[in-house]
Amino acid sequence: MTDQVAHSAVQPFPARAALPWAVGLGLYAVLLVAGPRLLGDPDSYSHVEIGRWIIAHGSLPASDPFSFSKHGAPWVPFEWLSEVIYAAVYALAGWPGVVAIAAAAIALAFALLTFFLLRSLSPSLTLLMVIAAIILVAPHMLARPHVLVLPLMVIWAAALVRCMDRGTPPPYWALPPLVLWTNLHGSVVLALGLIGPAVLEALLREPRSEWPRVLLRWLPFSALALAASCLTPHGPEPLLMPLTTLGLGPALAWISEWRPQDFGRIGGFELLLLGGIFALTRGVTLPVVRALVLIGLLHFALAQMRNADLLALLAPLYLAAPLGRTLGGPVAEDAAAPSRGLKLAGLGALIAISAVALAREVRPAPSITPQAAVAQAGLAKAGPVLNDYGFGGYLIFAGIPTFIDGRGELYGGPFIDRYNRALALIDLGDFLKLLDDYSIGATLLAPSTPAVAMLDRLPQWQRVYSDDVAVVHKRRDQQR
Protein backbone atom coordinates (compact mmCIF):
# COMPACT_ATOMS: atom_id res chain seq x y z
CA MET A 1 0.00 0.00 0.00
CA THR A 2 2.86 2.35 0.88
CA ASP A 3 4.58 1.58 -2.45
CA GLN A 4 1.40 2.47 -4.33
CA VAL A 5 1.15 5.83 -2.56
CA ALA A 6 4.80 6.58 -3.27
CA HIS A 7 4.36 5.67 -6.93
CA SER A 8 1.32 7.96 -7.18
CA ALA A 9 3.21 10.83 -5.61
CA VAL A 10 6.00 10.79 -8.19
CA GLN A 11 3.81 10.54 -11.29
CA PRO A 12 4.62 13.36 -13.77
CA PHE A 13 2.20 16.24 -14.06
CA PRO A 14 -0.21 15.44 -16.93
CA ALA A 15 0.66 18.31 -19.28
CA ARG A 16 -1.64 16.96 -21.96
CA ALA A 17 -4.60 17.04 -19.58
CA ALA A 18 -3.83 20.42 -18.07
CA LEU A 19 -2.87 22.39 -21.20
CA PRO A 20 -6.36 22.75 -22.72
CA TRP A 21 -7.67 24.02 -19.39
CA ALA A 22 -4.76 26.42 -19.05
CA VAL A 23 -5.22 27.77 -22.58
CA GLY A 24 -8.98 28.13 -22.24
CA LEU A 25 -9.03 29.73 -18.80
CA GLY A 26 -6.03 31.94 -19.52
CA LEU A 27 -7.50 33.26 -22.76
CA TYR A 28 -10.90 33.69 -21.14
CA ALA A 29 -9.39 35.82 -18.37
CA VAL A 30 -7.40 37.93 -20.84
CA LEU A 31 -10.48 38.56 -23.00
CA LEU A 32 -12.54 39.60 -20.00
CA VAL A 33 -9.85 42.06 -18.96
CA ALA A 34 -9.91 43.41 -22.51
CA GLY A 35 -13.72 43.50 -22.42
CA PRO A 36 -14.24 46.81 -24.27
CA ARG A 37 -12.07 45.46 -27.09
CA LEU A 38 -14.70 42.78 -27.76
CA LEU A 39 -17.33 45.53 -28.04
CA GLY A 40 -15.42 47.53 -30.62
CA ASP A 41 -17.66 46.65 -33.56
CA PRO A 42 -20.94 48.50 -34.22
CA ASP A 43 -22.68 45.26 -35.14
CA SER A 44 -22.62 44.24 -31.46
CA TYR A 45 -25.28 46.90 -30.91
CA SER A 46 -27.44 45.77 -33.80
CA HIS A 47 -27.21 42.05 -33.00
CA VAL A 48 -28.50 42.68 -29.48
CA GLU A 49 -31.35 44.84 -30.78
CA ILE A 50 -32.32 42.37 -33.51
CA GLY A 51 -32.41 39.64 -30.87
CA ARG A 52 -34.63 41.80 -28.67
CA TRP A 53 -36.97 42.38 -31.63
CA ILE A 54 -37.22 38.62 -32.24
CA ILE A 55 -37.90 37.91 -28.57
CA ALA A 56 -40.50 40.69 -28.32
CA HIS A 57 -42.37 39.60 -31.46
CA GLY A 58 -41.93 35.85 -31.00
CA SER A 59 -41.01 35.49 -34.68
CA LEU A 60 -38.36 36.35 -37.22
CA PRO A 61 -38.75 39.43 -39.42
CA ALA A 62 -39.34 38.66 -43.09
CA SER A 63 -38.48 42.21 -44.15
CA ASP A 64 -36.30 45.00 -42.83
CA PRO A 65 -37.80 46.90 -39.86
CA PHE A 66 -34.70 48.87 -38.86
CA SER A 67 -33.73 51.20 -41.72
CA PHE A 68 -35.59 53.85 -43.69
CA SER A 69 -33.57 53.46 -46.89
CA LYS A 70 -34.52 49.77 -47.27
CA HIS A 71 -37.54 49.60 -44.99
CA GLY A 72 -39.77 46.67 -45.92
CA ALA A 73 -37.23 45.11 -48.27
CA PRO A 74 -36.86 41.32 -48.03
CA TRP A 75 -34.31 40.39 -45.38
CA VAL A 76 -33.25 37.09 -43.84
CA PRO A 77 -31.83 37.32 -40.28
CA PHE A 78 -29.59 34.30 -40.86
CA GLU A 79 -27.79 34.80 -37.52
CA TRP A 80 -31.05 34.85 -35.58
CA LEU A 81 -30.10 32.33 -32.88
CA SER A 82 -26.87 34.17 -32.04
CA GLU A 83 -28.83 37.41 -31.82
CA VAL A 84 -31.39 35.86 -29.49
CA ILE A 85 -28.57 34.54 -27.30
CA TYR A 86 -26.86 37.92 -27.16
CA ALA A 87 -30.15 39.68 -26.43
CA ALA A 88 -31.05 37.24 -23.65
CA VAL A 89 -27.61 37.57 -22.07
CA TYR A 90 -27.80 41.37 -22.36
CA ALA A 91 -31.18 41.33 -20.60
CA LEU A 92 -29.72 39.27 -17.75
CA ALA A 93 -26.27 40.80 -17.34
CA GLY A 94 -25.91 43.81 -19.66
CA TRP A 95 -22.78 44.39 -21.70
CA PRO A 96 -20.54 42.47 -19.24
CA GLY A 97 -22.67 39.40 -19.98
CA VAL A 98 -22.31 39.91 -23.73
CA VAL A 99 -18.54 40.12 -23.32
CA ALA A 100 -18.51 37.03 -21.10
CA ILE A 101 -20.46 34.82 -23.53
CA ALA A 102 -18.33 35.91 -26.49
CA ALA A 103 -15.11 35.44 -24.53
CA ALA A 104 -16.26 32.00 -23.35
CA ALA A 105 -16.95 30.88 -26.92
CA ILE A 106 -13.54 32.07 -28.13
CA ALA A 107 -11.74 30.49 -25.18
CA LEU A 108 -13.61 27.21 -25.65
CA ALA A 109 -12.62 27.11 -29.32
CA PHE A 110 -8.94 27.44 -28.47
CA ALA A 111 -9.18 24.97 -25.60
CA LEU A 112 -10.70 22.45 -28.01
CA LEU A 113 -8.04 23.22 -30.61
CA THR A 114 -5.38 22.55 -27.98
CA PHE A 115 -7.05 19.28 -26.97
CA PHE A 116 -7.27 18.00 -30.54
CA LEU A 117 -3.72 19.02 -31.46
CA LEU A 118 -2.36 17.17 -28.44
CA ARG A 119 -3.52 13.92 -30.03
CA SER A 120 -0.70 14.25 -32.55
CA LEU A 121 1.76 16.80 -31.18
CA SER A 122 3.84 17.40 -28.08
CA PRO A 123 2.59 20.02 -25.59
CA SER A 124 5.35 22.47 -26.53
CA LEU A 125 4.62 22.32 -30.27
CA THR A 126 0.88 22.42 -29.59
CA LEU A 127 1.24 25.55 -27.49
CA LEU A 128 3.35 27.19 -30.18
CA MET A 129 0.70 26.56 -32.83
CA VAL A 130 -2.13 27.69 -30.55
CA ILE A 131 -0.34 30.97 -29.75
CA ALA A 132 0.13 31.59 -33.47
CA ALA A 133 -3.58 30.91 -34.02
CA ILE A 134 -4.56 33.32 -31.25
CA ILE A 135 -2.45 36.06 -32.84
CA LEU A 136 -4.19 35.55 -36.19
CA VAL A 137 -7.69 35.53 -34.71
CA ALA A 138 -7.10 38.40 -32.26
CA PRO A 139 -8.31 41.22 -34.59
CA HIS A 140 -11.62 39.37 -35.05
CA MET A 141 -12.29 38.56 -31.39
CA LEU A 142 -15.50 40.55 -31.19
CA ALA A 143 -18.91 40.05 -29.61
CA ARG A 144 -20.53 39.02 -32.85
CA PRO A 145 -22.24 35.82 -34.05
CA HIS A 146 -19.17 34.37 -35.76
CA VAL A 147 -17.36 33.77 -32.46
CA LEU A 148 -20.22 31.60 -31.17
CA VAL A 149 -19.63 29.07 -33.95
CA LEU A 150 -15.86 28.84 -33.50
CA PRO A 151 -16.09 25.88 -31.07
CA LEU A 152 -18.46 24.08 -33.44
CA MET A 153 -16.12 24.71 -36.37
CA VAL A 154 -13.18 23.23 -34.46
CA ILE A 155 -15.18 20.16 -33.40
CA TRP A 156 -16.47 19.54 -36.93
CA ALA A 157 -13.10 19.96 -38.61
CA ALA A 158 -11.35 17.84 -35.96
CA ALA A 159 -13.88 15.05 -36.48
CA LEU A 160 -13.26 15.01 -40.23
CA VAL A 161 -9.48 15.23 -39.81
CA ARG A 162 -9.64 12.30 -37.39
CA CYS A 163 -11.27 10.25 -40.13
CA MET A 164 -8.51 11.30 -42.52
CA ASP A 165 -5.79 10.38 -40.02
CA ARG A 166 -7.18 6.96 -39.17
CA GLY A 167 -9.18 6.00 -42.25
CA THR A 168 -12.32 5.57 -40.15
CA PRO A 169 -15.98 5.89 -41.26
CA PRO A 170 -17.72 9.28 -41.38
CA PRO A 171 -18.35 10.90 -37.95
CA TYR A 172 -22.14 10.77 -37.76
CA TRP A 173 -21.98 11.96 -34.16
CA ALA A 174 -20.81 15.36 -35.46
CA LEU A 175 -23.98 16.02 -37.47
CA PRO A 176 -26.25 17.49 -34.73
CA PRO A 177 -23.93 20.49 -34.11
CA LEU A 178 -24.49 21.50 -37.75
CA VAL A 179 -28.11 22.36 -36.91
CA LEU A 180 -26.86 24.72 -34.23
CA TRP A 181 -24.16 26.14 -36.54
CA THR A 182 -26.54 26.93 -39.40
CA ASN A 183 -28.84 28.89 -37.08
CA LEU A 184 -26.02 30.74 -35.32
CA HIS A 185 -24.17 31.98 -38.39
CA GLY A 186 -24.34 31.84 -42.18
CA SER A 187 -20.95 30.15 -42.59
CA VAL A 188 -22.24 26.58 -42.37
CA VAL A 189 -21.48 26.09 -46.07
CA LEU A 190 -17.86 25.85 -44.90
CA ALA A 191 -18.77 22.73 -42.93
CA LEU A 192 -20.10 21.12 -46.09
CA GLY A 193 -16.99 22.14 -48.01
CA LEU A 194 -14.73 20.42 -45.49
CA ILE A 195 -16.32 17.07 -46.28
CA GLY A 196 -14.67 17.15 -49.72
CA PRO A 197 -11.05 16.79 -48.52
CA ALA A 198 -12.02 13.90 -46.23
CA VAL A 199 -13.69 12.06 -49.12
CA LEU A 200 -10.82 12.80 -51.51
CA GLU A 201 -8.18 11.53 -49.10
CA ALA A 202 -10.25 8.41 -48.44
CA LEU A 203 -10.38 7.77 -52.20
CA LEU A 204 -6.64 8.26 -52.65
CA ARG A 205 -5.97 5.83 -49.82
CA GLU A 206 -7.78 3.00 -51.66
CA PRO A 207 -7.29 1.38 -55.08
CA ARG A 208 -9.69 2.51 -57.78
CA SER A 209 -11.67 -0.68 -57.50
CA GLU A 210 -12.68 0.38 -53.97
CA TRP A 211 -13.75 3.90 -54.89
CA PRO A 212 -17.47 3.05 -55.29
CA ARG A 213 -17.46 1.56 -51.79
CA VAL A 214 -15.79 4.66 -50.36
CA LEU A 215 -18.26 6.97 -52.09
CA LEU A 216 -21.22 4.94 -50.89
CA ARG A 217 -19.88 5.16 -47.35
CA TRP A 218 -19.61 8.96 -47.45
CA LEU A 219 -22.71 9.73 -49.54
CA PRO A 220 -25.32 9.24 -46.76
CA PHE A 221 -23.21 11.28 -44.36
CA SER A 222 -22.90 14.12 -46.88
CA ALA A 223 -26.63 14.05 -47.57
CA LEU A 224 -27.44 14.18 -43.86
CA ALA A 225 -24.96 17.03 -43.38
CA LEU A 226 -26.71 18.98 -46.13
CA ALA A 227 -30.10 18.24 -44.59
CA ALA A 228 -28.91 19.32 -41.14
CA SER A 229 -27.61 22.59 -42.62
CA CYS A 230 -31.06 23.33 -44.04
CA LEU A 231 -32.89 22.97 -40.71
CA THR A 232 -33.52 26.69 -40.25
CA PRO A 233 -36.66 28.84 -40.21
CA HIS A 234 -35.70 29.86 -43.74
CA GLY A 235 -34.82 26.41 -45.04
CA PRO A 236 -31.66 26.29 -47.18
CA GLU A 237 -31.53 30.06 -47.77
CA PRO A 238 -28.75 30.73 -45.20
CA LEU A 239 -26.48 28.44 -47.22
CA LEU A 240 -26.49 31.10 -49.93
CA MET A 241 -25.55 33.97 -47.62
CA PRO A 242 -21.78 33.76 -48.23
CA LEU A 243 -22.43 33.95 -51.96
CA THR A 244 -24.71 36.94 -51.38
CA THR A 245 -22.00 38.68 -49.40
CA LEU A 246 -19.31 37.94 -51.96
CA GLY A 247 -21.77 39.17 -54.58
CA LEU A 248 -21.35 42.70 -53.20
CA GLY A 249 -18.39 42.90 -55.56
CA PRO A 250 -16.30 46.10 -55.48
CA ALA A 251 -18.35 47.38 -52.53
CA LEU A 252 -16.51 44.89 -50.30
CA ALA A 253 -13.43 47.07 -50.59
CA TRP A 254 -15.20 49.70 -48.49
CA ILE A 255 -15.67 47.24 -45.59
CA SER A 256 -12.39 46.73 -43.72
CA GLU A 257 -12.86 43.08 -42.74
CA TRP A 258 -13.51 42.08 -46.36
CA ARG A 259 -10.40 43.74 -47.75
CA PRO A 260 -7.31 41.75 -48.75
CA GLN A 261 -4.43 41.47 -46.32
CA ASP A 262 -2.32 44.63 -46.19
CA PHE A 263 1.40 43.98 -46.50
CA GLY A 264 2.26 47.67 -46.64
CA ARG A 265 3.65 47.33 -43.14
CA ILE A 266 4.89 44.36 -41.17
CA GLY A 267 2.18 42.74 -39.06
CA GLY A 268 1.37 39.54 -37.23
CA PHE A 269 -0.10 37.85 -40.29
CA GLU A 270 2.99 38.42 -42.41
CA LEU A 271 5.41 37.30 -39.69
CA LEU A 272 3.45 34.13 -39.01
CA LEU A 273 3.13 33.42 -42.73
CA LEU A 274 6.88 33.71 -43.24
CA GLY A 275 7.54 31.64 -40.13
CA GLY A 276 5.16 28.95 -41.34
CA ILE A 277 6.82 28.80 -44.75
CA PHE A 278 10.21 28.44 -43.06
CA ALA A 279 8.92 25.68 -40.77
CA LEU A 280 7.50 23.70 -43.68
CA THR A 281 10.91 23.72 -45.37
CA ARG A 282 12.39 21.76 -42.46
CA GLY A 283 11.55 18.38 -43.95
CA VAL A 284 7.78 18.29 -43.33
CA THR A 285 5.95 16.41 -46.07
CA LEU A 286 2.23 17.08 -46.50
CA PRO A 287 -0.14 14.66 -48.22
CA VAL A 288 -1.47 16.21 -51.41
CA VAL A 289 -5.00 16.71 -50.08
CA ARG A 290 -3.82 18.51 -46.97
CA ALA A 291 -1.49 20.66 -49.03
CA LEU A 292 -4.48 21.67 -51.16
CA VAL A 293 -6.53 22.46 -48.05
CA LEU A 294 -3.71 24.60 -46.70
CA ILE A 295 -3.39 26.45 -50.00
CA GLY A 296 -7.14 27.06 -50.08
CA LEU A 297 -7.22 28.38 -46.51
CA LEU A 298 -4.25 30.62 -47.24
CA HIS A 299 -5.96 31.98 -50.36
CA PHE A 300 -9.10 32.85 -48.41
CA ALA A 301 -7.06 34.52 -45.66
CA LEU A 302 -5.10 36.58 -48.18
CA ALA A 303 -8.22 37.55 -50.14
CA GLN A 304 -10.22 38.76 -47.11
CA MET A 305 -8.85 39.71 -43.69
CA ARG A 306 -11.74 38.10 -41.84
CA ASN A 307 -10.84 34.67 -43.23
CA ALA A 308 -7.66 34.65 -41.16
CA ASP A 309 -9.87 32.93 -38.57
CA LEU A 310 -10.25 29.92 -40.85
CA LEU A 311 -6.53 29.67 -41.47
CA ALA A 312 -5.77 30.01 -37.77
CA LEU A 313 -8.19 27.39 -36.47
CA LEU A 314 -8.33 24.87 -39.32
CA ALA A 315 -4.80 24.72 -40.73
CA PRO A 316 -3.25 23.39 -37.48
CA LEU A 317 -5.73 20.49 -37.44
CA TYR A 318 -4.78 19.43 -40.97
CA LEU A 319 -1.07 19.89 -40.25
CA ALA A 320 -0.98 18.13 -36.86
CA ALA A 321 -0.59 14.50 -37.99
CA PRO A 322 2.11 15.20 -40.62
CA LEU A 323 3.98 17.40 -38.16
CA GLY A 324 3.67 14.76 -35.46
CA ARG A 325 5.16 12.11 -37.72
CA THR A 326 8.10 14.37 -38.59
CA LEU A 327 8.75 16.16 -35.31
CA GLY A 328 7.43 13.65 -32.82
CA GLY A 329 4.11 13.31 -31.07
CA PRO A 330 3.10 13.28 -27.40
CA VAL A 331 5.09 11.17 -24.96
CA ALA A 332 3.45 8.49 -22.87
CA GLU A 333 3.07 10.46 -19.65
CA ASP A 334 1.25 13.23 -21.52
CA ALA A 335 -1.59 10.90 -22.45
CA ALA A 336 -3.34 11.05 -19.09
CA ALA A 337 -6.96 12.18 -19.04
CA PRO A 338 -7.97 15.18 -16.92
CA SER A 339 -8.42 14.15 -13.31
CA ARG A 340 -11.54 14.96 -11.36
CA GLY A 341 -9.55 17.41 -9.27
CA LEU A 342 -8.30 19.21 -12.37
CA LYS A 343 -11.81 19.48 -13.75
CA LEU A 344 -13.17 20.86 -10.48
CA ALA A 345 -10.30 23.33 -10.21
CA GLY A 346 -10.91 24.49 -13.78
CA LEU A 347 -14.63 24.85 -13.18
CA GLY A 348 -14.00 26.80 -10.00
CA ALA A 349 -11.60 29.14 -11.79
CA LEU A 350 -14.15 29.64 -14.57
CA ILE A 351 -16.88 30.60 -12.09
CA ALA A 352 -14.58 32.95 -10.17
CA ILE A 353 -13.31 34.70 -13.30
CA SER A 354 -16.86 35.07 -14.63
CA ALA A 355 -18.15 36.51 -11.35
CA VAL A 356 -15.42 39.17 -11.32
CA ALA A 357 -16.05 40.01 -14.97
CA LEU A 358 -19.82 40.39 -14.55
CA ALA A 359 -19.28 42.83 -11.71
CA ARG A 360 -17.29 45.20 -13.93
CA GLU A 361 -18.76 48.10 -15.87
CA VAL A 362 -18.20 47.49 -19.58
CA ARG A 363 -19.58 49.46 -22.50
CA PRO A 364 -19.08 49.43 -26.28
CA ALA A 365 -16.28 51.57 -27.66
CA PRO A 366 -16.95 55.34 -27.65
CA SER A 367 -15.92 55.56 -31.32
CA ILE A 368 -19.05 53.61 -32.35
CA THR A 369 -21.33 55.18 -29.72
CA PRO A 370 -22.55 58.66 -30.76
CA GLN A 371 -24.83 58.79 -27.75
CA ALA A 372 -24.19 62.42 -26.88
CA ALA A 373 -24.65 63.57 -30.48
CA VAL A 374 -27.94 61.70 -30.83
CA ALA A 375 -29.30 63.06 -27.56
CA GLN A 376 -28.16 66.67 -27.74
CA ALA A 377 -28.99 67.14 -31.42
CA GLY A 378 -32.43 65.55 -31.02
CA LEU A 379 -31.89 63.09 -33.87
CA ALA A 380 -34.75 60.88 -32.76
CA LYS A 381 -37.10 63.55 -34.18
CA ALA A 382 -34.93 64.95 -36.95
CA GLY A 383 -36.40 62.94 -39.81
CA PRO A 384 -34.30 60.67 -42.03
CA VAL A 385 -30.69 60.67 -40.78
CA LEU A 386 -27.78 60.03 -43.11
CA ASN A 387 -25.48 58.16 -40.77
CA ASP A 388 -21.88 57.02 -40.77
CA TYR A 389 -21.54 53.30 -41.50
CA GLY A 390 -19.95 52.82 -38.09
CA PHE A 391 -22.91 54.41 -36.30
CA GLY A 392 -25.57 52.18 -37.84
CA GLY A 393 -25.45 49.61 -35.06
CA TYR A 394 -25.95 52.20 -32.34
CA LEU A 395 -28.86 53.83 -34.18
CA ILE A 396 -30.60 50.46 -34.47
CA PHE A 397 -30.00 49.91 -30.76
CA ALA A 398 -31.38 53.39 -30.02
CA GLY A 399 -34.50 52.83 -32.13
CA ILE A 400 -33.60 55.34 -34.86
CA PRO A 401 -34.05 54.15 -38.46
CA THR A 402 -30.72 53.92 -40.25
CA PHE A 403 -29.62 54.91 -43.71
CA ILE A 404 -27.00 52.15 -43.66
CA ASP A 405 -25.59 49.62 -41.19
CA GLY A 406 -23.60 46.40 -41.18
CA ARG A 407 -26.17 44.26 -43.01
CA GLY A 408 -24.44 44.33 -46.38
CA GLU A 409 -26.64 41.58 -47.77
CA LEU A 410 -29.67 43.85 -47.30
CA TYR A 411 -28.24 46.97 -48.94
CA GLY A 412 -26.40 45.36 -51.83
CA GLY A 413 -23.22 46.32 -53.62
CA PRO A 414 -24.46 49.28 -55.72
CA PHE A 415 -26.08 50.96 -52.70
CA ILE A 416 -22.96 50.57 -50.52
CA ASP A 417 -20.69 51.75 -53.32
CA ARG A 418 -22.83 54.81 -54.00
CA TYR A 419 -22.98 55.68 -50.31
CA ASN A 420 -19.22 55.51 -49.82
CA ARG A 421 -18.38 57.36 -53.02
CA ALA A 422 -20.83 60.12 -52.08
CA LEU A 423 -19.51 60.60 -48.54
CA ALA A 424 -15.93 60.54 -49.79
CA LEU A 425 -16.95 63.30 -52.26
CA ILE A 426 -15.67 61.22 -55.14
CA ASP A 427 -18.90 62.24 -56.84
CA LEU A 428 -19.97 65.57 -55.31
CA GLY A 429 -23.05 65.86 -57.49
CA ASP A 430 -24.31 62.48 -56.39
CA PHE A 431 -23.73 63.38 -52.74
CA LEU A 432 -26.08 66.34 -53.13
CA LYS A 433 -28.53 64.19 -55.06
CA LEU A 434 -28.44 61.50 -52.37
CA LEU A 435 -29.42 64.08 -49.73
CA ASP A 436 -32.47 64.99 -51.80
CA ASP A 437 -33.36 61.50 -53.03
CA TYR A 438 -33.83 60.28 -49.46
CA SER A 439 -35.17 63.58 -48.03
CA ILE A 440 -32.33 63.63 -45.50
CA GLY A 441 -33.14 65.90 -42.57
CA ALA A 442 -29.91 65.45 -40.61
CA THR A 443 -26.50 63.84 -40.92
CA LEU A 444 -24.53 61.97 -38.27
CA LEU A 445 -20.99 61.48 -39.52
CA ALA A 446 -17.51 60.86 -38.14
CA PRO A 447 -15.43 64.07 -37.97
CA SER A 448 -12.90 62.78 -40.52
CA THR A 449 -15.53 62.15 -43.22
CA PRO A 450 -14.91 64.43 -46.26
CA ALA A 451 -18.63 65.18 -46.53
CA VAL A 452 -18.52 66.98 -43.17
CA ALA A 453 -16.43 69.83 -44.57
CA MET A 454 -18.77 70.10 -47.56
CA LEU A 455 -21.85 70.29 -45.35
CA ASP A 456 -20.18 73.11 -43.41
CA ARG A 457 -20.10 75.10 -46.67
CA LEU A 458 -23.61 74.39 -47.92
CA PRO A 459 -25.93 77.32 -47.07
CA GLN A 460 -28.95 75.09 -46.49
CA TRP A 461 -27.14 73.02 -43.86
CA GLN A 462 -25.91 73.98 -40.39
CA ARG A 463 -23.61 72.18 -37.97
CA VAL A 464 -25.55 71.81 -34.74
CA TYR A 465 -23.29 69.49 -32.75
CA SER A 466 -19.78 68.13 -32.83
CA ASP A 467 -17.40 66.20 -30.57
CA ASP A 468 -14.54 63.74 -31.02
CA VAL A 469 -16.98 60.98 -32.03
CA ALA A 470 -19.55 62.57 -34.33
CA VAL A 471 -20.65 65.69 -36.15
CA VAL A 472 -24.32 66.52 -36.71
CA HIS A 473 -25.69 68.77 -39.44
CA LYS A 474 -29.34 69.66 -39.95
CA ARG A 475 -31.22 71.30 -42.76
CA ARG A 476 -31.93 74.88 -41.78
CA ASP A 477 -35.57 74.66 -42.80
CA GLN A 478 -36.09 71.63 -40.53
CA GLN A 479 -34.55 73.01 -37.34
CA ARG A 480 -36.84 73.80 -34.48
PDB file of N, CA, C and O in Angstrom, residues 24 61 86 119 326 328 373 435 437:
ATOM      1  N   GLY A  24      -7.624  27.604 -22.254  1.00  0.00           N
ATOM      2  CA  GLY A  24      -8.983  28.130 -22.236  1.00  0.00           C
ATOM      3  C   GLY A  24      -9.204  29.150 -21.137  1.00  0.00           C
ATOM      4  O   GLY A  24      -9.716  30.252 -21.382  1.00  0.00           O
ATOM      5  N   PRO A  61     -38.270  38.482 -38.406  1.00  0.00           N
ATOM      6  CA  PRO A  61     -38.748  39.428 -39.423  1.00  0.00           C
ATOM      7  C   PRO A  61     -38.518  38.872 -40.824  1.00  0.00           C
ATOM      8  O   PRO A  61     -37.493  38.250 -41.092  1.00  0.00           O
ATOM      9  N   TYR A  86     -27.450  36.669 -27.618  1.00  0.00           N
ATOM     10  CA  TYR A  86     -26.856  37.924 -27.156  1.00  0.00           C
ATOM     11  C   TYR A  86     -27.902  38.809 -26.474  1.00  0.00           C
ATOM     12  O   TYR A  86     -27.621  39.449 -25.447  1.00  0.00           O
ATOM     13  N   ARG A 119      -3.439  15.316 -29.582  1.00  0.00           N
ATOM     14  CA  ARG A 119      -3.515  13.921 -30.030  1.00  0.00           C
ATOM     15  C   ARG A 119      -2.332  13.538 -30.906  1.00  0.00           C
ATOM     16  O   ARG A 119      -1.944  12.378 -30.973  1.00  0.00           O
ATOM     17  N   THR A 326       6.755  13.842 -38.299  1.00  0.00           N
ATOM     18  CA  THR A 326       8.097  14.370 -38.590  1.00  0.00           C
ATOM     19  C   THR A 326       8.831  14.827 -37.338  1.00  0.00           C
ATOM     20  O   THR A 326      10.019  14.531 -37.154  1.00  0.00           O
ATOM     21  N   GLY A 328       7.688  14.412 -34.035  1.00  0.00           N
ATOM     22  CA  GLY A 328       7.432  13.647 -32.823  1.00  0.00           C
ATOM     23  C   GLY A 328       6.128  14.051 -32.169  1.00  0.00           C
ATOM     24  O   GLY A 328       5.804  15.235 -32.080  1.00  0.00           O
ATOM     25  N   ALA A 373     -24.203  62.875 -29.268  1.00  0.00           N
ATOM     26  CA  ALA A 373     -24.651  63.565 -30.481  1.00  0.00           C
ATOM     27  C   ALA A 373     -26.125  63.302 -30.745  1.00  0.00           C
ATOM     28  O   ALA A 373     -26.888  64.228 -31.068  1.00  0.00           O
ATOM     29  N   LEU A 435     -28.739  63.359 -50.810  1.00  0.00           N
ATOM     30  CA  LEU A 435     -29.423  64.077 -49.732  1.00  0.00           C
ATOM     31  C   LEU A 435     -30.873  64.373 -50.089  1.00  0.00           C
ATOM     32  O   LEU A 435     -31.766  64.305 -49.230  1.00  0.00           O
ATOM     33  N   ASP A 437     -32.636  62.725 -52.682  1.00  0.00           N
ATOM     34  CA  ASP A 437     -33.357  61.498 -53.028  1.00  0.00           C
ATOM     35  C   ASP A 437     -34.003  60.854 -51.809  1.00  0.00           C
ATOM     36  O   ASP A 437     -35.096  60.276 -51.899  1.00  0.00           O
TER      37      ASP A 437
END
